[in-house]
């Protein structure tokens, strides 16, 4: 059984001065009118050798500090007073120096914030304690050789020294056993014959490897025994020290009009502690390594609700005038300060109706949307508890939804709670938001188990917790949103990772990425790529060890009986070996390649069928997505070079033959750059006579595509192969380029029921240099197949748009228009029928058609006139009367299609009609605001696209005047952001980069929410 590793000694120099926090209590009163927070925090701490205790605290006024009830001396130096970055900015002369100065200021800020700035002396309390009768006990301990105060380094030395004798005994015992074994082997060898003494070189090497593995296993077992002994001694020593060195530190403070950490907006207060901002609203050791239980008490007005971490024990109504209410929470599970959250406001509280310990909260205007959104939540909650065989680790889970203009980030995690933007709440009549909202809420719940309850041991282990939360989310997607949705999302995520995993920033567990990039690798686009890659790597491990073993590992990690609440990559690798039964040689290659290095394998394959031998010859070219950078460090390039040499594992090839389907697991991921692999066919080719082409039946130039299709059919008829797939089950994260005859791709699209197979076929067919009518017909048939997965049907629609050209008489465009009219038009009058969105999959497919039509181009790269007329007709005759669902996203998709049109000489005359339609929609949405400003955002975006494309025909200043009012504060938050972004883009397009930067700075200074 895998060993549950103990938590490392927490704190250290620079994080509490080597002290360990045992418990923290936070008692605060909130004055919403004056934006004032006042109260105290009480910390029970085990001090180290020094009589000082260091905390992080900023943006507050420290009133007084008590240590064991007596006043203590302290030094407090807020970080903002030490900010002096003027010299670095004065040296800015170009883009490079500006980037260097910004990086220097960022690193300097991180470094200064990491240093505790509230230094508390406990000398007075120590002196008064020595005067008490307990002093005699302290003297007795000193006489016996024990120190009343001992540093963590001294403890480690003592533990190591104390276990040295036992280590020597074990080593001597093993040496004796090895000597006896060797003597026994020598006697046997003398009696053996000369033939038995001669052994193969390969066998000797295998035996040596086995011996090495056995030796490593023994060494690991020894380490486990030694570590257990050390842990026992540490526990005894720590218990001893706690009695002598435990202090209770109380800090009284006031926080007035805070600009960071906590935010006051109208009658709502909320915290955001995750960017190391916990110390900006309460003194603490703001470090991920310091974890402790919390008691939390918040006093607010009676008309407000205070929501915080843990379980709500009770509420107390004061006798003040006016009366105030105190909310008392208790969080028994140790967590770091960054996961402590607070939200205060006039919330509507909605307990979950399915008997689970979850409460949902929002402001009154969003209550109906909240009721509709959380109807599914018990499915995710019960799914996770069932899969992990463990209850929710924090008791009561709270979800709070705040308007987007109030919050700093769309999602803010906390222990047992999460703060969301209310933009993700979906109305009952809105279809498009449902899937994304459910996935976001499910992921936030998964982070409670992996990321908060179980945290990373080191910064370069954070990928593992992020990946496990994403993996758990995909379990929910598969179970409740369908296998097709889960597989399609994973396939697209893998494609994205392979496209962008090219530099050291995406090396998941690389210490270099964790230190040199200062945390920036986990935010923005790099952060998204790392999250997707982490899930893909874990899914690869699950495929290798089996779902049951992987599930057992996750259950062991979150088990309440586990000693440590941290997880490291090393421990997870240990579990993969012991519980997952993965061999050590495989793991030794797997983690350095996939976790510690960047890049994904690139496999380029092509086939050739040998009719005489009935064999498929598979040519393989291996590579890696990562590219060495001449300006990078040598060790980074070495990692990239190692990745390019190959990845561990054996990829499977699935051959669909006329007589059945056969899997061939014979394609190694590592090996020579070029290789030929043979696959034996099981089906036999039936003897058929080839019918010669009749004289005079040679097609003319317009039918050359038919001739090409005939040739492809002839090729497929000459072999028993229908189609071939490489890595059909997505066992590996790899970029695969496979070449097979066109007819085999068509067979794959039409006959394979796997959504990944269908998507791969469409991706290849739409990129063919010469499009045949057979390809267009195959894409059209798939688009019309209502049994196919809707996301892949949307891909087929876009493929028809891409393949539409004058060489094929714009057949793809004709198919798209015909498909839409067959579903939505009244055949008698030739106009669109009123909207009916009851068929949800069909709704998504039809919603994509106008956008696909807008992508069709003529030979002069402009949109055909019939495409522009089609989009205009849909906008003009859209009628949502009698429809139970909203058409806000439906209209937004049509407006987005207008932004994709290219206006040539034939279509420029229709531009004024389209602009009038956009103006009418803007006025309508302004008069009757729709869902989250979605329609207005789409209109603003379309206007900007048109202005950039036809700037010679439209006055850009006039467009800017039309868009500028949407930046007003009375507009929805998303509309304000989009209007600002579009105006900056137009400024850049019209006046250049410098003008755009100046406008951006102007908007930044005007935005009050960015202060602090």
PDB file of N, CA, C and O in Angstrom, residues 893-957:
ATOM      1  N   UNK A 893     -25.899  35.797 -33.334  1.00  0.00           N
ATOM      2  CA  UNK A 893     -25.167  35.009 -34.326  1.00  0.00           C
ATOM      3  C   UNK A 893     -25.355  35.586 -35.728  1.00  0.00           C
ATOM      4  O   UNK A 893     -24.412  35.613 -36.534  1.00  0.00           O
ATOM      5  N   UNK A 894     -26.556  36.073 -36.023  1.00  0.00           N
ATOM      6  CA  UNK A 894     -26.797  36.689 -37.345  1.00  0.00           C
ATOM      7  C   UNK A 894     -25.996  37.986 -37.491  1.00  0.00           C
ATOM      8  O   UNK A 894     -25.414  38.254 -38.551  1.00  0.00           O
ATOM      9  N   UNK A 895     -25.955  38.789 -36.419  1.00  0.00           N
ATOM     10  CA  UNK A 895     -25.182  40.037 -36.469  1.00  0.00           C
ATOM     11  C   UNK A 895     -23.693  39.728 -36.604  1.00  0.00           C
ATOM     12  O   UNK A 895     -22.964  40.415 -37.337  1.00  0.00           O
ATOM     13  N   UNK A 896     -23.243  38.697 -35.917  1.00  0.00           N
ATOM     14  CA  UNK A 896     -21.846  38.287 -36.055  1.00  0.00           C
ATOM     15  C   UNK A 896     -21.536  37.880 -37.489  1.00  0.00           C
ATOM     16  O   UNK A 896     -20.442  38.136 -38.006  1.00  0.00           O
ATOM     17  N   UNK A 897     -22.497  37.267 -38.161  1.00  0.00           N
ATOM     18  CA  UNK A 897     -22.308  36.880 -39.563  1.00  0.00           C
ATOM     19  C   UNK A 897     -22.107  38.116 -40.436  1.00  0.00           C
ATOM     20  O   UNK A 897     -21.305  38.092 -41.389  1.00  0.00           O
ATOM     21  N   UNK A 898     -22.808  39.205 -40.117  1.00  0.00           N
ATOM     22  CA  UNK A 898     -22.621  40.443 -40.895  1.00  0.00           C
ATOM     23  C   UNK A 898     -21.183  40.926 -40.774  1.00  0.00           C
ATOM     24  O   UNK A 898     -20.576  41.403 -41.739  1.00  0.00           O
ATOM     25  N   UNK A 899     -20.610  40.795 -39.580  1.00  0.00           N
ATOM     26  CA  UNK A 899     -19.229  41.213 -39.379  1.00  0.00           C
ATOM     27  C   UNK A 899     -18.231  40.396 -40.154  1.00  0.00           C
ATOM     28  O   UNK A 899     -17.091  40.837 -40.382  1.00  0.00           O
ATOM     29  N   UNK A 900     -18.603  39.192 -40.599  1.00  0.00           N
ATOM     30  CA  UNK A 900     -17.692  38.326 -41.357  1.00  0.00           C
ATOM     31  C   UNK A 900     -17.793  38.556 -42.867  1.00  0.00           C
ATOM     32  O   UNK A 900     -16.987  38.015 -43.620  1.00  0.00           O
ATOM     33  N   UNK A 901     -18.770  39.302 -43.313  1.00  0.00           N
ATOM     34  CA  UNK A 901     -18.960  39.505 -44.754  1.00  0.00           C
ATOM     35  C   UNK A 901     -17.877  40.413 -45.328  1.00  0.00           C
ATOM     36  O   UNK A 901     -17.414  41.348 -44.674  1.00  0.00           O
ATOM     37  N   UNK A 902     -17.487  40.107 -46.566  1.00  0.00           N
ATOM     38  CA  UNK A 902     -16.560  40.951 -47.326  1.00  0.00           C
ATOM     39  C   UNK A 902     -17.355  41.584 -48.467  1.00  0.00           C
ATOM     40  O   UNK A 902     -17.930  40.876 -49.298  1.00  0.00           O
ATOM     41  N   UNK A 903     -17.390  42.901 -48.494  1.00  0.00           N
ATOM     42  CA  UNK A 903     -18.240  43.594 -49.458  1.00  0.00           C
ATOM     43  C   UNK A 903     -17.439  43.986 -50.700  1.00  0.00           C
ATOM     44  O   UNK A 903     -16.539  44.837 -50.647  1.00  0.00           O
ATOM     45  N   UNK A 904     -17.763  43.324 -51.811  1.00  0.00           N
ATOM     46  CA  UNK A 904     -17.168  43.681 -53.088  1.00  0.00           C
ATOM     47  C   UNK A 904     -18.059  44.642 -53.842  1.00  0.00           C
ATOM     48  O   UNK A 904     -18.989  45.252 -53.277  1.00  0.00           O
ATOM     49  N   UNK A 905     -17.814  44.770 -55.113  1.00  0.00           N
ATOM     50  CA  UNK A 905     -18.609  45.701 -55.929  1.00  0.00           C
ATOM     51  C   UNK A 905     -20.066  45.276 -56.002  1.00  0.00           C
ATOM     52  O   UNK A 905     -20.962  46.122 -56.042  1.00  0.00           O
ATOM     53  N   UNK A 906     -20.312  43.964 -56.007  1.00  0.00           N
ATOM     54  CA  UNK A 906     -21.695  43.484 -56.120  1.00  0.00           C
ATOM     55  C   UNK A 906     -22.468  43.632 -54.815  1.00  0.00           C
ATOM     56  O   UNK A 906     -23.684  43.842 -54.827  1.00  0.00           O
ATOM     57  N   UNK A 907     -21.785  43.533 -53.697  1.00  0.00           N
ATOM     58  CA  UNK A 907     -22.500  43.537 -52.420  1.00  0.00           C
ATOM     59  C   UNK A 907     -22.482  44.834 -51.665  1.00  0.00           C
ATOM     60  O   UNK A 907     -23.202  44.978 -50.662  1.00  0.00           O
ATOM     61  N   UNK A 908     -21.712  45.821 -52.101  1.00  0.00           N
ATOM     62  CA  UNK A 908     -21.602  47.069 -51.355  1.00  0.00           C
ATOM     63  C   UNK A 908     -22.925  47.821 -51.286  1.00  0.00           C
ATOM     64  O   UNK A 908     -23.184  48.569 -50.335  1.00  0.00           O
ATOM     65  N   UNK A 909     -23.778  47.594 -52.267  1.00  0.00           N
ATOM     66  CA  UNK A 909     -25.074  48.268 -52.279  1.00  0.00           C
ATOM     67  C   UNK A 909     -25.992  47.811 -51.164  1.00  0.00           C
ATOM     68  O   UNK A 909     -26.934  48.520 -50.795  1.00  0.00           O
ATOM     69  N   UNK A 910     -25.746  46.623 -50.608  1.00  0.00           N
ATOM     70  CA  UNK A 910     -26.580  46.095 -49.528  1.00  0.00           C
ATOM     71  C   UNK A 910     -26.080  46.512 -48.151  1.00  0.00           C
ATOM     72  O   UNK A 910     -26.726  46.213 -47.141  1.00  0.00           O
ATOM     73  N   UNK A 911     -24.920  47.183 -48.086  1.00  0.00           N
ATOM     74  CA  UNK A 911     -24.316  47.536 -46.800  1.00  0.00           C
ATOM     75  C   UNK A 911     -25.216  48.468 -45.993  1.00  0.00           C
ATOM     76  O   UNK A 911     -25.369  48.286 -44.767  1.00  0.00           O
ATOM     77  N   UNK A 912     -25.824  49.465 -46.638  1.00  0.00           N
ATOM     78  CA  UNK A 912     -26.665  50.419 -45.901  1.00  0.00           C
ATOM     79  C   UNK A 912     -27.850  49.717 -45.247  1.00  0.00           C
ATOM     80  O   UNK A 912     -28.233  50.046 -44.116  1.00  0.00           O
ATOM     81  N   UNK A 913     -28.427  48.728 -45.944  1.00  0.00           N
ATOM     82  CA  UNK A 913     -29.559  47.988 -45.361  1.00  0.00           C
ATOM     83  C   UNK A 913     -29.133  47.202 -44.135  1.00  0.00           C
ATOM     84  O   UNK A 913     -29.859  47.144 -43.131  1.00  0.00           O
ATOM     85  N   UNK A 914     -27.944  46.620 -44.193  1.00  0.00           N
ATOM     86  CA  UNK A 914     -27.440  45.860 -43.045  1.00  0.00           C
ATOM     87  C   UNK A 914     -27.156  46.781 -41.860  1.00  0.00           C
ATOM     88  O   UNK A 914     -27.462  46.432 -40.709  1.00  0.00           O
ATOM     89  N   UNK A 915     -26.582  47.953 -42.119  1.00  0.00           N
ATOM     90  CA  UNK A 915     -26.288  48.899 -41.040  1.00  0.00           C
ATOM     91  C   UNK A 915     -27.571  49.397 -40.379  1.00  0.00           C
ATOM     92  O   UNK A 915     -27.611  49.593 -39.154  1.00  0.00           O
ATOM     93  N   UNK A 916     -28.629  49.563 -41.161  1.00  0.00           N
ATOM     94  CA  UNK A 916     -29.905  49.982 -40.595  1.00  0.00           C
ATOM     95  C   UNK A 916     -30.455  48.895 -39.666  1.00  0.00           C
ATOM     96  O   UNK A 916     -31.024  49.203 -38.609  1.00  0.00           O
ATOM     97  N   UNK A 917     -30.292  47.644 -40.072  1.00  0.00           N
ATOM     98  CA  UNK A 917     -30.761  46.536 -39.225  1.00  0.00           C
ATOM     99  C   UNK A 917     -29.991  46.499 -37.902  1.00  0.00           C
ATOM    100  O   UNK A 917     -30.577  46.270 -36.833  1.00  0.00           O
ATOM    101  N   UNK A 918     -28.685  46.722 -37.973  1.00  0.00           N
ATOM    102  CA  UNK A 918     -27.870  46.726 -36.754  1.00  0.00           C
ATOM    103  C   UNK A 918     -28.298  47.885 -35.847  1.00  0.00           C
ATOM    104  O   UNK A 918     -28.416  47.726 -34.619  1.00  0.00           O
ATOM    105  N   UNK A 919     -28.553  49.053 -36.431  1.00  0.00           N
ATOM    106  CA  UNK A 919     -28.965  50.213 -35.650  1.00  0.00           C
ATOM    107  C   UNK A 919     -30.308  49.957 -34.966  1.00  0.00           C
ATOM    108  O   UNK A 919     -30.514  50.321 -33.799  1.00  0.00           O
ATOM    109  N   UNK A 920     -31.223  49.311 -35.665  1.00  0.00           N
ATOM    110  CA  UNK A 920     -32.531  48.990 -35.074  1.00  0.00           C
ATOM    111  C   UNK A 920     -32.373  48.022 -33.903  1.00  0.00           C
ATOM    112  O   UNK A 920     -33.042  48.171 -32.869  1.00  0.00           O
ATOM    113  N   UNK A 921     -31.495  47.043 -34.056  1.00  0.00           N
ATOM    114  CA  UNK A 921     -31.271  46.088 -32.969  1.00  0.00           C
ATOM    115  C   UNK A 921     -30.644  46.770 -31.755  1.00  0.00           C
ATOM    116  O   UNK A 921     -30.980  46.453 -30.605  1.00  0.00           O
ATOM    117  N   UNK A 922     -29.728  47.713 -31.995  1.00  0.00           N
ATOM    118  CA  UNK A 922     -29.125  48.451 -30.894  1.00  0.00           C
ATOM    119  C   UNK A 922     -30.172  49.255 -30.134  1.00  0.00           C
ATOM    120  O   UNK A 922     -30.191  49.273 -28.894  1.00  0.00           O
ATOM    121  N   UNK A 923     -31.041  49.918 -30.860  1.00  0.00           N
ATOM    122  CA  UNK A 923     -32.087  50.707 -30.227  1.00  0.00           C
ATOM    123  C   UNK A 923     -33.060  49.813 -29.459  1.00  0.00           C
ATOM    124  O   UNK A 923     -33.486  50.141 -28.347  1.00  0.00           O
ATOM    125  N   UNK A 924     -33.385  48.692 -30.040  1.00  0.00           N
ATOM    126  CA  UNK A 924     -34.311  47.761 -29.388  1.00  0.00           C
ATOM    127  C   UNK A 924     -33.711  47.220 -28.095  1.00  0.00           C
ATOM    128  O   UNK A 924     -34.388  47.160 -27.052  1.00  0.00           O
ATOM    129  N   UNK A 925     -32.428  46.824 -28.134  1.00  0.00           N
ATOM    130  CA  UNK A 925     -31.783  46.270 -26.950  1.00  0.00           C
ATOM    131  C   UNK A 925     -31.561  47.339 -25.881  1.00  0.00           C
ATOM    132  O   UNK A 925     -31.500  47.031 -24.692  1.00  0.00           O
ATOM    133  N   UNK A 926     -31.424  48.579 -26.315  1.00  0.00           N
ATOM    134  CA  UNK A 926     -31.278  49.680 -25.358  1.00  0.00           C
ATOM    135  C   UNK A 926     -32.610  49.986 -24.670  1.00  0.00           C
ATOM    136  O   UNK A 926     -32.662  50.291 -23.473  1.00  0.00           O
ATOM    137  N   UNK A 927     -33.694  49.869 -25.434  1.00  0.00           N
ATOM    138  CA  UNK A 927     -35.023  50.138 -24.887  1.00  0.00           C
ATOM    139  C   UNK A 927     -35.508  48.986 -24.008  1.00  0.00           C
ATOM    140  O   UNK A 927     -36.076  49.207 -22.931  1.00  0.00           O
ATOM    141  N   UNK A 928     -35.259  47.754 -24.448  1.00  0.00           N
ATOM    142  CA  UNK A 928     -35.620  46.560 -23.679  1.00  0.00           C
ATOM    143  C   UNK A 928     -34.377  45.687 -23.535  1.00  0.00           C
ATOM    144  O   UNK A 928     -34.144  44.801 -24.365  1.00  0.00           O
ATOM    145  N   UNK A 929     -33.545  45.955 -22.524  1.00  0.00           N
ATOM    146  CA  UNK A 929     -32.270  45.237 -22.386  1.00  0.00           C
ATOM    147  C   UNK A 929     -32.464  43.726 -22.354  1.00  0.00           C
ATOM    148  O   UNK A 929     -33.308  43.199 -21.618  1.00  0.00           O
ATOM    149  N   UNK A 930     -31.667  43.057 -23.171  1.00  0.00           N
ATOM    150  CA  UNK A 930     -31.736  41.606 -23.233  1.00  0.00           C
ATOM    151  C   UNK A 930     -30.775  40.963 -22.255  1.00  0.00           C
ATOM    152  O   UNK A 930     -30.237  41.612 -21.352  1.00  0.00           O
ATOM    153  N   UNK A 931     -30.548  39.689 -22.445  1.00  0.00           N
ATOM    154  CA  UNK A 931     -29.732  38.889 -21.530  1.00  0.00           C
ATOM    155  C   UNK A 931     -28.263  39.309 -21.590  1.00  0.00           C
ATOM    156  O   UNK A 931     -27.589  39.159 -22.620  1.00  0.00           O
ATOM    157  N   UNK A 932     -27.750  39.900 -20.491  1.00  0.00           N
ATOM    158  CA  UNK A 932     -26.323  40.225 -20.311  1.00  0.00           C
ATOM    159  C   UNK A 932     -25.746  41.113 -21.414  1.00  0.00           C
ATOM    160  O   UNK A 932     -24.537  41.114 -21.640  1.00  0.00           O
ATOM    161  N   UNK A 933     -26.593  41.840 -22.117  1.00  0.00           N
ATOM    162  CA  UNK A 933     -26.086  42.712 -23.169  1.00  0.00           C
ATOM    163  C   UNK A 933     -25.468  41.970 -24.333  1.00  0.00           C
ATOM    164  O   UNK A 933     -24.662  42.535 -25.085  1.00  0.00           O
ATOM    165  N   UNK A 934     -25.845  40.699 -24.524  1.00  0.00           N
ATOM    166  CA  UNK A 934     -25.236  39.862 -25.562  1.00  0.00           C
ATOM    167  C   UNK A 934     -25.461  40.456 -26.950  1.00  0.00           C
ATOM    168  O   UNK A 934     -24.537  40.530 -27.777  1.00  0.00           O
ATOM    169  N   UNK A 935     -26.675  40.908 -27.228  1.00  0.00           N
ATOM    170  CA  UNK A 935     -26.989  41.422 -28.562  1.00  0.00           C
ATOM    171  C   UNK A 935     -26.242  42.738 -28.834  1.00  0.00           C
ATOM    172  O   UNK A 935     -25.707  42.946 -29.936  1.00  0.00           O
ATOM    173  N   UNK A 936     -26.196  43.624 -27.848  1.00  0.00           N
ATOM    174  CA  UNK A 936     -25.489  44.891 -28.031  1.00  0.00           C
ATOM    175  C   UNK A 936     -24.000  44.656 -28.266  1.00  0.00           C
ATOM    176  O   UNK A 936     -23.387  45.318 -29.121  1.00  0.00           O
ATOM    177  N   UNK A 937     -23.408  43.746 -27.516  1.00  0.00           N
ATOM    178  CA  UNK A 937     -21.984  43.416 -27.703  1.00  0.00           C
ATOM    179  C   UNK A 937     -21.731  42.926 -29.122  1.00  0.00           C
ATOM    180  O   UNK A 937     -20.758  43.326 -29.775  1.00  0.00           O
ATOM    181  N   UNK A 938     -22.616  42.066 -29.623  1.00  0.00           N
ATOM    182  CA  UNK A 938     -22.453  41.547 -30.979  1.00  0.00           C
ATOM    183  C   UNK A 938     -22.586  42.661 -32.022  1.00  0.00           C
ATOM    184  O   UNK A 938     -21.841  42.697 -33.009  1.00  0.00           O
ATOM    185  N   UNK A 939     -23.514  43.585 -31.794  1.00  0.00           N
ATOM    186  CA  UNK A 939     -23.686  44.705 -32.733  1.00  0.00           C
ATOM    187  C   UNK A 939     -22.463  45.611 -32.741  1.00  0.00           C
ATOM    188  O   UNK A 939     -21.996  46.041 -33.817  1.00  0.00           O
ATOM    189  N   UNK A 940     -21.935  45.931 -31.583  1.00  0.00           N
ATOM    190  CA  UNK A 940     -20.742  46.784 -31.495  1.00  0.00           C
ATOM    191  C   UNK A 940     -19.571  46.127 -32.207  1.00  0.00           C
ATOM    192  O   UNK A 940     -18.820  46.762 -32.962  1.00  0.00           O
ATOM    193  N   UNK A 941     -19.422  44.833 -31.997  1.00  0.00           N
ATOM    194  CA  UNK A 941     -18.316  44.095 -32.626  1.00  0.00           C
ATOM    195  C   UNK A 941     -18.461  44.081 -34.139  1.00  0.00           C
ATOM    196  O   UNK A 941     -17.480  44.249 -34.879  1.00  0.00           O
ATOM    197  N   UNK A 942     -19.689  43.880 -34.612  1.00  0.00           N
ATOM    198  CA  UNK A 942     -19.926  43.846 -36.055  1.00  0.00           C
ATOM    199  C   UNK A 942     -19.660  45.212 -36.692  1.00  0.00           C
ATOM    200  O   UNK A 942     -19.073  45.303 -37.779  1.00  0.00           O
ATOM    201  N   UNK A 943     -20.076  46.278 -36.023  1.00  0.00           N
ATOM    202  CA  UNK A 943     -19.821  47.629 -36.548  1.00  0.00           C
ATOM    203  C   UNK A 943     -18.326  47.890 -36.685  1.00  0.00           C
ATOM    204  O   UNK A 943     -17.873  48.483 -37.677  1.00  0.00           O
ATOM    205  N   UNK A 944     -17.565  47.470 -35.691  1.00  0.00           N
ATOM    206  CA  UNK A 944     -16.115  47.680 -35.752  1.00  0.00           C
ATOM    207  C   UNK A 944     -15.496  46.885 -36.890  1.00  0.00           C
ATOM    208  O   UNK A 944     -14.609  47.389 -37.606  1.00  0.00           O
ATOM    209  N   UNK A 945     -15.934  45.649 -37.077  1.00  0.00           N
ATOM    210  CA  UNK A 945     -15.388  44.826 -38.180  1.00  0.00           C
ATOM    211  C   UNK A 945     -15.698  45.456 -39.534  1.00  0.00           C
ATOM    212  O   UNK A 945     -14.847  45.496 -40.434  1.00  0.00           O
ATOM    213  N   UNK A 946     -16.921  45.931 -39.694  1.00  0.00           N
ATOM    214  CA  UNK A 946     -17.304  46.570 -40.966  1.00  0.00           C
ATOM    215  C   UNK A 946     -16.487  47.835 -41.192  1.00  0.00           C
ATOM    216  O   UNK A 946     -16.009  48.103 -42.306  1.00  0.00           O
ATOM    217  N   UNK A 947     -16.320  48.633 -40.130  1.00  0.00           N
ATOM    218  CA  UNK A 947     -15.564  49.887 -40.258  1.00  0.00           C
ATOM    219  C   UNK A 947     -14.123  49.626 -40.675  1.00  0.00           C
ATOM    220  O   UNK A 947     -13.544  50.382 -41.470  1.00  0.00           O
ATOM    221  N   UNK A 948     -13.512  48.560 -40.158  1.00  0.00           N
ATOM    222  CA  UNK A 948     -12.132  48.242 -40.515  1.00  0.00           C
ATOM    223  C   UNK A 948     -12.030  47.746 -41.956  1.00  0.00           C
ATOM    224  O   UNK A 948     -11.043  48.019 -42.641  1.00  0.00           O
ATOM    225  N   UNK A 949     -13.044  47.026 -42.431  1.00  0.00           N
ATOM    226  CA  UNK A 949     -12.969  46.425 -43.769  1.00  0.00           C
ATOM    227  C   UNK A 949     -13.346  47.390 -44.885  1.00  0.00           C
ATOM    228  O   UNK A 949     -12.851  47.269 -46.003  1.00  0.00           O
ATOM    229  N   UNK A 950     -14.256  48.288 -44.588  1.00  0.00           N
ATOM    230  CA  UNK A 950     -14.681  49.230 -45.642  1.00  0.00           C
ATOM    231  C   UNK A 950     -14.436  50.654 -45.177  1.00  0.00           C
ATOM    232  O   UNK A 950     -15.303  51.516 -45.288  1.00  0.00           O
ATOM    233  N   UNK A 951     -13.252  50.900 -44.622  1.00  0.00           N
ATOM    234  CA  UNK A 951     -12.934  52.237 -44.100  1.00  0.00           C
ATOM    235  C   UNK A 951     -12.974  53.305 -45.191  1.00  0.00           C
ATOM    236  O   UNK A 951     -13.183  54.480 -44.910  1.00  0.00           O
ATOM    237  N   UNK A 952     -12.780  52.876 -46.446  1.00  0.00           N
ATOM    238  CA  UNK A 952     -12.834  53.855 -47.540  1.00  0.00           C
ATOM    239  C   UNK A 952     -14.258  54.323 -47.820  1.00  0.00           C
ATOM    240  O   UNK A 952     -14.469  55.409 -48.355  1.00  0.00           O
ATOM    241  N   UNK A 953     -15.250  53.501 -47.451  1.00  0.00           N
ATOM    242  CA  UNK A 953     -16.644  53.852 -47.729  1.00  0.00           C
ATOM    243  C   UNK A 953     -17.377  54.394 -46.514  1.00  0.00           C
ATOM    244  O   UNK A 953     -18.459  54.959 -46.638  1.00  0.00           O
ATOM    245  N   UNK A 954     -16.807  54.184 -45.305  1.00  0.00           N
ATOM    246  CA  UNK A 954     -17.481  54.604 -44.082  1.00  0.00           C
ATOM    247  C   UNK A 954     -16.544  55.501 -43.285  1.00  0.00           C
ATOM    248  O   UNK A 954     -15.341  55.239 -43.189  1.00  0.00           O
ATOM    249  N   UNK A 955     -17.075  56.518 -42.673  1.00  0.00           N
ATOM    250  CA  UNK A 955     -16.301  57.412 -41.814  1.00  0.00           C
ATOM    251  C   UNK A 955     -16.129  56.752 -40.447  1.00  0.00           C
ATOM    252  O   UNK A 955     -17.120  56.516 -39.726  1.00  0.00           O
ATOM    253  N   UNK A 956     -14.882  56.413 -40.104  1.00  0.00           N
ATOM    254  CA  UNK A 956     -14.614  55.719 -38.845  1.00  0.00           C
ATOM    255  C   UNK A 956     -14.982  56.598 -37.655  1.00  0.00           C
ATOM    256  O   UNK A 956     -15.467  56.105 -36.629  1.00  0.00           O
ATOM    257  N   UNK A 957     -14.772  57.907 -37.770  1.00  0.00           N
ATOM    258  CA  UNK A 957     -15.137  58.804 -36.673  1.00  0.00           C
ATOM    259  C   UNK A 957     -16.625  58.733 -36.372  1.00  0.00           C
ATOM    260  O   UNK A 957     -17.040  58.820 -35.207  1.00  0.00           O
TER     261      UNK A 957
END
